[in-house]
């Protein structure tokens, strides 16, 4: 290579780029030669067929190969507008090419020049003309864009797609060799995959549709395979550490707990309890995802798993995303478990130094059986005596790494993650590797669908009457205030003023307020009062979005509902309809955007969390919905988790087989280097071999 470029070279050092354009490229997330080679076209133009000039028709986009007959710069009356016009011929016919504001172009196209033109054909003054065509001079019978499928790259201000095409064309010829094949031959053979350099080049310059598909498949496989390999390796490393404790499902405490419940488990709950129990008696760590729609009763299942830990002589930790939820779980668990002689600790950000010291000590010495908490659980000084099980509630709110941090507080503890956002199988695999999945596909008996309606501002007086009537029937109301801004303090301000308004409108009713910036004690007081039925209407920000469980609440009012995400709305709606009463979710405010309207329509149309997650995935993409965005694990350039399910499975099988056969990847050093460069840090892979 003439230019001494490696894949990791800064693009700045590529001839013709320099620091200025490197900055512009950075906007396309392109920093290195490798990034650039993997900057694939947004679309393609099929210029394989050249159109003879005598067959042009207005309305078509045509590729033409022709010789310039005359070229002139035409003056115009409008300042700032210049025209260049060329008369061209291909021997069969004549046509005009016209450019706006391409000063100096006439000098590149002196009469006699052969060039290829590509652009829209228009009819002007009875003459066919190709307008603002892309033009490329043919030298020695050759031009990059001649007679082939031509890539169109994403444009960014200051970098034209054409400039990018030329840059990449040249880069492919000088740096393609650097893209070394790194997949083991056997895998390529088994899965009929093209060579990497061939596939990368083909994605820029496909020969035809089939070729493009084969190239895309290879590059997508590569992306999926590397992540799967990372996950498989991580799991292998976790397993080959120490043994997990054997826990004791359905032991005496579980029995006592089940006997104390006012209901019996649903069939689905019993099934998942069994699935989890079967994992917990093994010395290999459980890694299981529990999916169940909002209100399906996941908490009871989690408690049974935690009691299996306690009966097995271990501690259990339950991590939840909000303090409000931590408070609720702590109160419930204490009530349920204290009669069984078990201590439950609460760990949250806002503890006094003394409380904190006490909790931490009892946790370390093993007096506490179950710890409930927020992120505070994974702080450095938190230590357990013998942590046997980690439960993460509402896992989509946490990252992969936070889960790892909690598990790291024990010796290969079992891990149960729970979510009400039922992620499609392809996604769970790609995000968690070979995570086992249990599904609660049944709601407790007697649940009725929540009546979901949009309410216009004209109907507000009627809404207030309705609320009065519900309160008169001893029902309780949630009133969720709009997300004002990204800023939490503004949300709080809007909740405070709404609280004042509603308190004034309902002078004889007890109106409460809950938001994230209240002191913990206050939050606790309000939440407890609401749970005891001592508050009729609770004005709140989205802090109540997940987990809060007050079966007597029957109405959820959501202001400016269109501003919320779809899964979020479904979660909020899930706060009601938890008792046997008819419940309502009322969506206030118009939908300002098309997307907003789509979300509200989807919410009104279905109660099925799985359907909603699917729609949400389509609207927002997997990274957002599953909360892995920030880790970039699913930021693939080519692979599409929603469409490449089959390929993902193939990649996963190969990754697992490879790790099983050669866990140090000593037979695939190139691959290993690539893997560690990409995921070593993010997946906390151990450096071996
Ligand atoms: P989620 O799955 O959303 O976390 P919860 O665990 O909060 O749901 O349960 C929702 C409500 O359903 C709670 O009030 C809980 O006590 C109740 N519940 C759970 N299981 C059953 C059951 N088998 N029969 C009746 N009610 C149940
Ligand atoms: Mg829950």
XYZ file of C-alpha atoms and ligand atoms in Angstrom:
717
model
C 0.000 0.000 0.000
C 1.379 3.371 -0.954
C -0.244 5.346 1.787
C 0.829 3.424 4.901
C -2.737 3.104 6.093
C -3.907 0.506 8.524
C -7.512 -0.116 9.477
C -7.012 1.854 12.655
C -5.441 4.852 10.971
C -7.207 8.133 11.481
C -9.120 9.123 8.343
C -7.272 12.429 8.493
C -4.242 10.684 7.031
C -6.022 9.465 3.950
C -4.964 11.416 0.885
C -7.540 14.094 0.126
C -9.171 14.070 3.543
C -7.187 16.147 6.024
C -8.279 17.516 9.387
C -11.213 19.611 8.104
C -12.980 16.832 6.291
C -12.065 14.393 9.048
C -14.170 16.537 11.352
C -17.072 16.367 8.938
C -16.696 12.610 8.638
C -16.870 12.341 12.372
C -20.496 13.433 12.107
C -21.124 10.168 10.287
C -19.347 8.376 13.170
C -16.364 7.777 10.935
C -13.003 8.135 12.628
C -10.800 5.406 11.237
C -10.131 3.760 7.923
C -12.123 0.806 9.192
C -15.136 3.003 9.987
C -14.954 4.393 6.510
C -14.812 0.993 4.837
C -17.853 0.049 6.872
C -19.760 3.182 5.934
C -22.146 1.477 3.598
C -24.369 3.160 1.022
C -27.751 4.405 2.052
C -29.067 3.276 -1.305
C -27.890 2.391 -4.785
C -28.509 3.661 -8.281
C -28.748 1.101 -10.982
C -26.681 2.443 -13.829
C -25.941 -0.878 -15.429
C -28.067 -0.021 -18.427
C -27.005 2.961 -20.489
C -29.928 4.719 -22.125
C -29.432 5.778 -25.746
C -30.225 9.462 -26.163
C -32.908 8.810 -28.751
C -34.925 6.748 -26.287
C -34.979 9.184 -23.347
C -38.362 9.950 -21.876
C -39.270 12.679 -19.414
C -39.714 11.452 -15.869
C -37.044 8.739 -15.992
C -33.663 8.793 -14.302
C -31.135 7.825 -16.915
C -27.485 6.926 -17.225
C -26.078 8.206 -20.489
C -22.663 7.855 -22.104
C -22.085 10.703 -24.545
C -19.592 13.107 -26.073
C -19.761 16.859 -25.547
C -20.526 18.810 -28.722
C -20.721 22.314 -27.295
C -20.605 23.712 -23.803
C -21.419 27.211 -22.625
C -21.928 29.240 -19.537
C -25.239 31.026 -19.834
C -25.815 34.346 -18.178
C -28.970 34.645 -16.146
C -30.868 37.637 -14.876
C -31.128 36.320 -11.386
C -28.168 37.210 -9.218
C -26.545 34.222 -7.584
C -27.795 31.845 -10.278
C -25.498 30.555 -12.985
C -26.148 27.972 -15.655
C -23.889 25.654 -17.594
C -25.382 23.919 -20.593
C -23.859 21.219 -22.794
C -25.120 19.717 -25.999
C -24.107 16.060 -26.078
C -24.430 13.156 -28.488
C -23.996 9.432 -28.284
C -24.112 8.911 -32.012
C -27.766 7.937 -31.952
C -29.258 11.186 -30.793
C -28.647 14.543 -29.193
C -29.600 15.964 -25.831
C -28.893 18.797 -23.466
C -27.372 18.593 -20.041
C -28.032 21.539 -17.756
C -26.435 22.410 -14.422
C -27.249 25.124 -11.958
C -24.501 26.881 -10.055
C -21.687 24.642 -11.158
C -19.296 27.405 -12.075
C -16.194 26.142 -13.820
C -17.760 22.917 -14.963
C -17.518 24.057 -18.583
C -13.743 23.866 -18.307
C -13.877 20.207 -17.346
C -16.034 19.355 -20.357
C -14.449 20.852 -23.441
C -16.057 19.747 -26.750
C -15.042 16.227 -27.620
C -14.921 15.025 -23.995
C -16.551 11.682 -23.389
C -18.426 11.508 -20.113
C -21.077 9.562 -18.281
C -24.132 11.433 -17.064
C -26.738 10.356 -14.569
C -29.779 12.352 -13.624
C -33.486 13.015 -14.141
C -34.830 13.607 -17.635
C -37.073 16.613 -18.058
C -38.814 18.250 -20.974
C -38.016 21.933 -21.417
C -39.166 24.129 -24.280
C -39.905 21.040 -26.335
C -36.429 19.634 -25.786
C -35.345 16.753 -23.601
C -32.797 17.710 -21.045
C -30.958 15.913 -18.271
C -31.002 18.217 -15.268
C -28.142 18.646 -12.830
C -26.721 15.274 -13.778
C -23.864 13.719 -11.973
C -21.082 13.754 -14.511
C -17.868 11.825 -14.762
C -15.284 12.147 -17.482
C -14.393 8.854 -19.127
C -10.672 8.247 -19.360
C -9.300 5.432 -21.466
C -12.789 4.039 -21.774
C -13.299 3.830 -18.016
C -15.242 5.655 -15.362
C -16.105 4.534 -11.867
C -19.803 4.955 -12.266
C -20.070 3.558 -15.754
C -22.332 0.589 -16.377
C -22.676 -0.565 -12.798
C -24.721 -0.289 -9.672
C -23.501 2.847 -7.990
C -23.511 3.444 -4.236
C -25.127 6.544 -2.766
C -23.652 7.429 0.603
C -25.263 9.374 3.380
C -24.622 13.049 2.889
C -23.612 15.434 5.586
C -23.123 19.138 5.233
C -19.883 19.879 3.470
C -19.381 16.326 2.168
C -21.186 15.399 -0.979
C -22.217 11.817 -1.643
C -20.135 12.042 -4.784
C -17.003 13.010 -2.905
C -17.593 10.138 -0.518
C -18.056 7.750 -3.401
C -14.741 8.767 -4.957
C -12.990 8.545 -1.615
C -14.352 5.102 -0.893
C -13.694 3.865 -4.368
C -10.055 4.712 -3.990
C -9.866 3.518 -0.409
C -11.322 0.172 -1.375
C -8.579 -0.295 -3.885
C -5.750 0.631 -1.516
C -7.023 -0.686 1.836
C -9.239 -3.623 1.011
C -6.376 -5.996 1.621
C -6.218 -4.796 5.204
C -9.634 -6.300 5.871
C -8.312 -9.667 6.768
C -10.551 -12.651 6.868
C -11.085 -13.614 10.477
C -13.819 -16.240 10.489
C -12.588 -19.794 10.770
C -12.677 -21.522 7.407
C -14.962 -24.252 8.727
C -17.653 -21.776 9.717
C -17.459 -19.941 6.417
C -17.793 -23.196 4.624
C -20.658 -24.533 6.732
C -22.650 -21.348 6.447
C -21.693 -20.603 2.821
C -20.270 -17.209 3.657
C -18.255 -15.030 1.318
C -14.780 -13.816 2.213
C -14.868 -10.661 4.275
C -12.971 -8.355 1.885
C -15.114 -9.531 -0.998
C -18.302 -8.957 0.954
C -17.306 -5.489 2.127
C -16.429 -4.438 -1.381
C -19.627 -5.991 -2.681
C -21.747 -4.008 -0.278
C -20.282 -0.887 -1.835
C -20.375 -2.154 -5.404
C -22.821 -5.035 -5.716
C -22.993 -6.742 -9.089
C -26.683 -7.462 -8.765
C -29.374 -8.144 -6.182
C -28.251 -11.684 -5.363
C -24.673 -10.635 -4.968
C -25.745 -7.822 -2.665
C -27.755 -10.211 -0.511
C -24.829 -12.594 -0.197
C -22.490 -9.753 0.752
C -24.928 -8.315 3.239
C -25.425 -11.724 4.799
C -21.712 -12.122 5.315
C -21.234 -8.742 6.971
C -24.392 -9.091 9.098
C -23.246 -12.554 10.174
C -19.934 -11.072 11.191
C -21.598 -8.487 13.416
C -23.993 -10.915 15.047
C -21.324 -13.561 15.420
C -18.886 -11.254 17.189
C -21.455 -10.192 19.769
C -22.589 -13.777 20.288
C -19.009 -14.867 20.645
C -18.437 -12.198 23.260
C -21.528 -13.261 25.180
C -20.684 -16.959 24.946
C -17.176 -16.289 26.140
C -18.379 -14.179 29.009
C -20.718 -16.906 30.073
C -18.015 -19.505 29.765
C -15.729 -17.424 31.943
C -18.448 -16.925 34.533
C -19.175 -20.651 34.627
C -15.659 -21.835 34.845
C -15.227 -19.725 37.935
C -16.583 -21.151 41.141
C -19.696 -23.210 41.645
C -23.015 -21.597 42.399
C -24.700 -22.470 45.682
C -27.450 -25.054 45.501
C -30.636 -23.376 46.659
C -33.732 -24.983 48.107
C -36.894 -24.230 46.133
C -40.262 -24.817 47.798
C -38.713 -25.313 51.195
C -40.407 -24.499 54.524
C -40.362 -20.720 54.068
C -41.864 -20.926 50.612
C -44.593 -23.161 51.980
C -45.350 -20.712 54.769
C -45.335 -17.813 52.352
C -47.685 -19.529 49.892
C -50.034 -20.394 52.736
C -50.155 -16.743 53.778
C -51.232 -15.480 50.335
C -54.907 -14.578 49.918
C -54.910 -16.212 46.478
C -53.457 -19.271 44.822
C -50.917 -19.061 42.031
C -52.064 -19.069 38.439
C -51.074 -21.990 36.255
C -48.545 -19.797 34.511
C -47.024 -18.677 37.799
C -46.734 -22.273 38.971
C -45.040 -23.239 35.736
C -42.398 -20.515 35.912
C -41.797 -21.184 39.605
C -40.992 -24.739 38.631
C -38.718 -23.682 35.769
C -36.810 -21.387 38.081
C -36.657 -24.012 40.838
C -35.096 -26.487 38.451
C -32.254 -24.034 37.778
C -31.692 -23.116 41.397
C -30.703 -26.580 42.530
C -27.801 -26.694 40.087
C -24.283 -25.495 40.755
C -24.228 -23.706 37.447
C -25.545 -20.165 37.784
C -29.086 -19.588 36.607
C -29.373 -16.866 33.996
C -33.066 -16.482 33.397
C -35.388 -13.807 32.114
C -38.921 -13.732 33.468
C -41.329 -12.003 31.130
C -44.868 -11.211 32.130
C -47.178 -8.415 31.192
C -47.837 -5.639 33.643
C -49.875 -7.018 36.536
C -49.253 -10.683 35.727
C -47.832 -11.295 39.202
C -44.066 -11.452 38.802
C -43.354 -10.272 42.336
C -44.714 -13.415 43.968
C -42.526 -15.508 41.704
C -39.493 -13.442 42.650
C -40.286 -13.817 46.344
C -40.458 -17.589 45.977
C -37.063 -17.598 44.296
C -35.643 -15.446 47.063
C -37.050 -17.770 49.699
C -35.360 -20.659 47.904
C -32.120 -18.780 48.487
C -32.922 -18.225 52.144
C -33.937 -21.843 52.681
C -30.686 -22.785 50.979
C -28.730 -20.810 53.566
C -28.024 -17.815 51.317
C -29.031 -14.193 50.968
C -30.981 -12.700 48.095
C -30.907 -9.208 46.586
C -33.665 -7.484 44.677
C -32.682 -4.468 42.588
C -35.328 -2.118 41.220
C -35.042 1.035 39.122
C -36.826 3.574 41.307
C -36.805 4.448 44.956
C -40.598 4.465 45.015
C -40.621 0.859 43.904
C -37.872 -0.066 46.356
C -39.943 1.385 49.171
C -43.006 -0.560 48.113
C -41.165 -3.862 47.724
C -39.412 -3.368 51.021
C -42.630 -2.723 52.878
C -44.381 -5.707 51.308
C -41.510 -8.083 51.748
C -41.038 -7.046 55.361
C -44.687 -7.673 56.045
C -44.527 -11.077 54.398
C -41.155 -12.220 55.635
C -40.860 -10.825 59.130
C -43.455 -13.323 60.409
C -41.118 -15.989 59.030
C -38.355 -14.561 61.163
C -36.461 -12.962 58.284
C -34.918 -9.520 58.170
C -35.337 -7.396 55.037
C -32.996 -4.466 54.449
C -33.620 -1.431 52.289
C -30.708 0.156 50.492
C -31.233 3.434 48.758
C -29.356 6.624 48.063
C -30.829 8.641 50.882
C -30.053 6.867 54.140
C -28.603 8.519 57.178
C -25.045 7.545 57.916
C -26.094 5.508 60.918
C -28.910 3.615 59.190
C -26.554 2.895 56.373
C -23.801 1.574 58.583
C -26.268 -0.666 60.361
C -27.767 -2.100 57.186
C -24.381 -2.659 55.659
C -23.125 -4.457 58.727
C -26.116 -6.780 59.020
C -25.812 -7.478 55.333
C -22.142 -8.313 55.605
C -22.659 -10.492 58.642
C -25.568 -12.304 57.093
C -28.276 -11.241 59.528
C -30.239 -9.733 56.645
C -31.864 -12.400 54.507
C -33.112 -10.198 51.699
C -31.840 -6.813 50.535
C -34.051 -4.574 48.447
C -32.650 -1.507 46.805
C -31.965 0.776 43.925
C -28.574 1.302 42.284
C -27.372 1.825 45.826
C -27.051 -1.962 45.983
C -24.147 -1.986 43.565
C -22.108 0.665 45.318
C -18.648 -0.427 46.186
C -18.911 -0.747 49.969
C -21.996 -2.987 49.820
C -20.974 -6.541 50.651
C -22.919 -9.706 51.336
C -22.229 -12.596 53.611
C -23.372 -15.197 51.140
C -25.293 -13.912 48.151
C -27.076 -16.769 46.406
C -29.592 -15.029 44.176
C -29.851 -11.720 42.409
C -33.221 -10.507 41.107
C -33.457 -7.500 38.846
C -36.944 -6.076 38.470
C -37.853 -4.042 35.374
C -34.557 -5.004 33.845
C -34.970 -2.842 30.755
C -34.201 0.109 32.978
C -30.783 -1.272 33.780
C -27.780 -1.950 31.633
C -26.060 -5.263 31.135
C -23.153 -4.075 33.203
C -25.166 -3.043 36.225
C -26.595 -6.516 36.368
C -23.065 -7.871 36.289
C -22.002 -5.531 39.076
C -24.648 -6.880 41.429
C -23.881 -10.492 40.562
C -20.225 -9.776 41.265
C -21.107 -9.266 44.935
C -21.540 -12.989 45.335
C -19.753 -16.103 44.188
C -21.551 -17.083 40.987
C -24.987 -16.244 42.332
C -28.056 -17.209 40.354
C -29.585 -14.374 38.378
C -33.243 -13.728 37.612
C -34.174 -10.681 35.569
C -37.786 -9.611 35.202
C -39.481 -7.437 32.664
C -42.939 -6.431 31.565
C -41.614 -5.388 28.170
C -41.719 -8.692 26.371
C -38.720 -8.496 24.144
C -38.763 -10.737 21.070
C -36.650 -13.832 21.366
C -34.120 -12.688 18.775
C -33.436 -9.647 20.866
C -33.014 -11.382 24.179
C -30.558 -13.751 22.581
C -28.552 -11.013 21.054
C -28.489 -8.921 24.166
C -28.024 -11.595 26.803
C -26.660 -14.569 24.938
C -28.051 -17.893 26.005
C -30.405 -16.534 28.563
C -33.243 -18.868 29.456
C -36.687 -17.359 29.228
C -39.803 -17.988 31.302
C -43.079 -16.385 30.393
C -46.140 -15.687 32.528
C -48.723 -15.666 29.781
C -51.797 -15.403 31.935
C -53.220 -12.713 34.184
C -54.660 -13.496 37.606
C -58.347 -14.371 37.361
C -60.996 -11.655 37.283
C -58.912 -9.014 35.567
C -60.790 -6.918 33.084
C -59.283 -4.934 30.255
C -58.678 -1.324 31.195
C -61.050 0.965 29.307
C -58.674 3.245 27.403
C -59.931 6.522 25.913
C -58.632 9.769 24.570
C -60.203 12.815 26.174
C -60.273 16.225 24.519
C -59.890 19.394 26.552
C -63.579 20.185 26.007
C -64.443 17.066 27.960
C -62.486 18.113 31.014
C -65.495 19.170 33.081
C -67.037 15.762 32.464
C -63.797 14.113 33.392
C -63.835 15.906 36.734
C -67.420 14.755 37.358
C -66.397 11.219 36.570
C -63.468 11.424 38.943
C -65.696 12.764 41.702
C -68.042 9.839 41.167
C -65.234 7.271 41.311
C -63.893 8.792 44.508
C -67.401 8.750 45.941
C -67.329 4.982 45.278
C -64.118 4.845 47.337
C -61.924 4.327 44.304
C -58.560 5.993 43.895
C -57.088 7.989 41.036
C -53.611 8.489 39.591
C -53.023 11.725 37.718
C -49.766 11.718 35.773
C -48.360 15.067 34.715
C -46.726 15.663 31.382
C -43.064 15.341 30.794
C -42.271 18.986 30.400
C -38.689 18.755 29.335
C -35.697 16.590 29.703
C -35.182 18.474 32.915
C -36.621 16.861 36.006
C -37.059 20.104 37.917
C -39.465 21.395 35.267
C -41.464 18.179 35.482
C -41.641 18.685 39.189
C -42.833 22.258 38.787
C -45.633 21.127 36.505
C -46.669 18.421 38.959
C -46.693 20.911 41.824
C -48.912 23.371 40.020
C -51.252 20.621 38.829
C -51.475 19.441 42.414
C -52.595 22.927 43.489
C -55.209 23.125 40.713
C -56.700 19.751 41.473
C -56.715 20.302 45.214
C -58.686 23.505 44.572
C -61.086 21.715 42.213
C -61.658 18.897 44.699
C -61.751 20.764 48.005
C -63.305 17.916 49.982
C -60.986 15.249 48.687
C -57.529 14.228 49.734
C -55.138 15.080 46.901
C -51.547 13.913 47.236
C -48.338 14.709 45.371
C -45.419 12.447 44.501
C -42.309 13.240 42.506
C -38.711 12.209 42.248
C -37.229 15.175 44.009
C -39.120 14.782 47.254
C -37.201 13.598 50.290
C -37.364 9.833 50.749
C -39.375 10.110 53.927
C -41.989 12.250 52.202
C -42.205 9.850 49.302
C -42.658 7.003 51.675
C -45.380 8.819 53.607
C -47.367 9.695 50.486
C -47.021 6.284 48.919
C -48.038 4.539 52.117
C -51.026 6.846 52.512
C -52.099 6.102 48.942
C -51.694 2.393 49.492
C -53.785 2.592 52.643
C -56.526 4.468 50.810
C -55.863 7.674 52.741
C -55.246 9.662 49.573
C -58.001 9.824 46.945
C -56.103 11.290 44.064
C -52.356 11.114 43.598
C -50.732 13.669 41.325
C -47.433 12.289 40.171
C -44.614 12.477 37.692
C -43.553 9.270 35.975
C -41.941 8.010 39.182
C -44.931 5.703 39.487
C -44.410 4.313 35.995
C -43.147 0.916 37.014
C -44.129 -1.564 39.638
C -46.395 0.439 41.932
C -49.257 -1.765 43.034
C -52.430 -0.326 44.538
C -55.318 -2.585 43.522
C -57.975 -0.122 44.679
C -56.882 2.489 42.144
C -59.194 2.395 39.122
C -58.434 5.523 37.123
C -55.192 6.578 35.473
C -55.252 10.026 33.943
C -52.261 10.833 31.743
C -51.757 14.409 30.657
C -50.162 15.106 27.293
C -50.105 11.396 26.773
C -48.629 11.731 23.298
C -45.327 12.744 24.815
C -44.787 9.383 26.432
C -43.324 6.332 24.767
C -45.680 3.483 24.001
C -44.246 0.980 26.461
C -44.218 3.685 29.066
C -47.920 4.354 28.502
C -48.637 0.655 28.772
C -46.747 0.533 32.053
C -48.630 3.518 33.389
C -51.923 1.973 32.366
C -50.825 -1.172 34.166
C -51.056 0.671 37.487
C -54.838 0.273 37.287
C -56.992 -2.765 36.605
C -55.251 -4.693 39.371
C -58.373 -5.391 41.398
C -61.634 -6.826 40.114
C -63.164 -3.388 39.388
C -63.739 -1.798 36.006
C -60.754 0.490 35.429
C -59.975 3.388 33.125
C -56.960 4.885 31.451
C -57.761 8.374 30.200
C -55.415 10.116 27.827
C -55.576 13.878 27.860
C -54.427 16.314 25.245
C -54.156 16.226 21.486
C -51.493 14.364 19.620
C -49.241 17.004 18.171
C -47.301 14.650 15.928
C -48.098 11.744 13.675
C -45.935 9.472 15.776
C -47.694 10.630 18.925
C -51.062 9.854 17.400
C -49.892 6.417 16.298
C -48.823 5.606 19.829
C -52.126 6.645 21.351
C -54.089 4.734 18.731
C -52.012 1.628 19.364
C -52.548 1.953 23.091
C -56.320 2.284 22.707
C -56.419 -0.628 20.274
C -54.718 -3.282 22.388
C -53.997 -4.312 25.964
C -51.543 -6.943 24.895
C -48.096 -6.038 26.150
C -46.438 -8.200 23.547
C -48.181 -6.443 20.658
C -47.341 -3.114 22.203
C -43.686 -3.983 22.561
C -43.602 -5.024 18.916
C -45.079 -1.743 17.773
C -42.773 0.164 20.075
C -39.801 -1.678 18.660
C -40.809 -0.637 15.196
C -41.317 2.955 16.257
C -38.207 3.386 18.379
C -35.819 0.566 17.607
C -34.462 -2.175 19.863
C -31.704 -0.197 21.533
C -34.131 2.284 23.075
C -36.810 -0.185 24.016
C -34.549 -2.681 25.714
C -32.383 -0.142 27.431
C -29.127 -1.246 25.856
C -28.697 1.844 23.764
C -26.118 3.339 26.034
C -23.863 0.343 25.700
C -23.968 0.350 21.956
C -24.186 -3.423 21.924
C -26.832 -3.423 19.247
C -25.552 -0.605 17.093
C -24.941 -2.778 14.101
C -24.138 -1.256 10.765
C -25.761 -3.927 8.681
C -27.479 -6.551 10.819
C -31.086 -5.880 11.762
C -32.226 -7.623 14.919
C -35.839 -7.467 13.897
C -35.256 -9.082 10.510
C -32.186 -11.256 10.873
C -33.544 -13.777 13.358
C -32.424 -16.820 11.381
C -28.968 -15.501 10.793
C -28.708 -14.629 14.465
C -29.461 -18.205 15.401
C -26.815 -19.491 13.042
C -24.300 -17.026 14.430
C -25.170 -18.012 17.953
C -24.783 -21.735 17.300
C -21.391 -21.192 15.721
C -20.263 -18.913 18.531
C -21.258 -21.405 21.191
C -19.645 -24.282 19.361
C -16.433 -22.360 18.960
C -16.266 -21.367 22.618
C -17.020 -24.935 23.696
C -14.273 -26.327 21.497
C -11.675 -23.630 21.993
C -12.468 -21.327 24.910
C -9.222 -19.409 24.635
C -9.799 -18.878 20.900
C -6.226 -19.917 20.296
C -7.166 -21.321 16.912
C -8.580 -18.007 15.779
C -6.198 -15.268 16.816
C -7.340 -12.728 14.235
C -10.911 -13.187 15.367
C -9.927 -12.903 18.992
C -8.144 -9.629 18.398
C -11.195 -8.221 16.657
C -13.519 -9.453 19.389
C -11.512 -7.930 22.205
C -11.109 -4.657 20.360
C -14.861 -4.455 19.916
C -16.330 -5.961 23.071
C -13.510 -6.786 25.472
C -14.184 -3.822 27.679
C -17.905 -3.553 27.268
C -18.498 -7.187 28.130
C -15.709 -7.278 30.694
C -14.095 -10.267 29.062
C -11.182 -11.727 30.918
C -7.875 -11.612 29.118
C -6.753 -15.179 28.620
C -4.296 -17.171 26.600
P -46.182 -7.369 38.000
O -46.036 -8.613 37.210
O -46.646 -6.217 37.172
O -44.961 -7.042 38.802
P -47.370 -7.738 40.563
O -46.448 -8.784 41.009
O -47.202 -6.375 41.112
O -47.385 -7.649 38.985
O -48.847 -8.273 40.815
C -49.983 -7.508 40.477
C -51.096 -7.731 41.455
O -51.651 -9.014 41.268
C -50.667 -7.672 42.891
O -51.635 -6.962 43.614
C -50.603 -9.112 43.332
O -50.845 -9.261 44.699
C -51.710 -9.715 42.511
N -51.531 -11.136 42.210
C -50.383 -11.761 41.899
N -50.604 -13.079 41.647
C -51.928 -13.293 41.812
C -52.781 -14.442 41.703
N -52.287 -15.632 41.360
N -54.091 -14.258 41.933
C -54.582 -13.051 42.262
N -53.848 -11.950 42.394
C -52.523 -12.039 42.168
Mg -43.633 -5.560 39.117
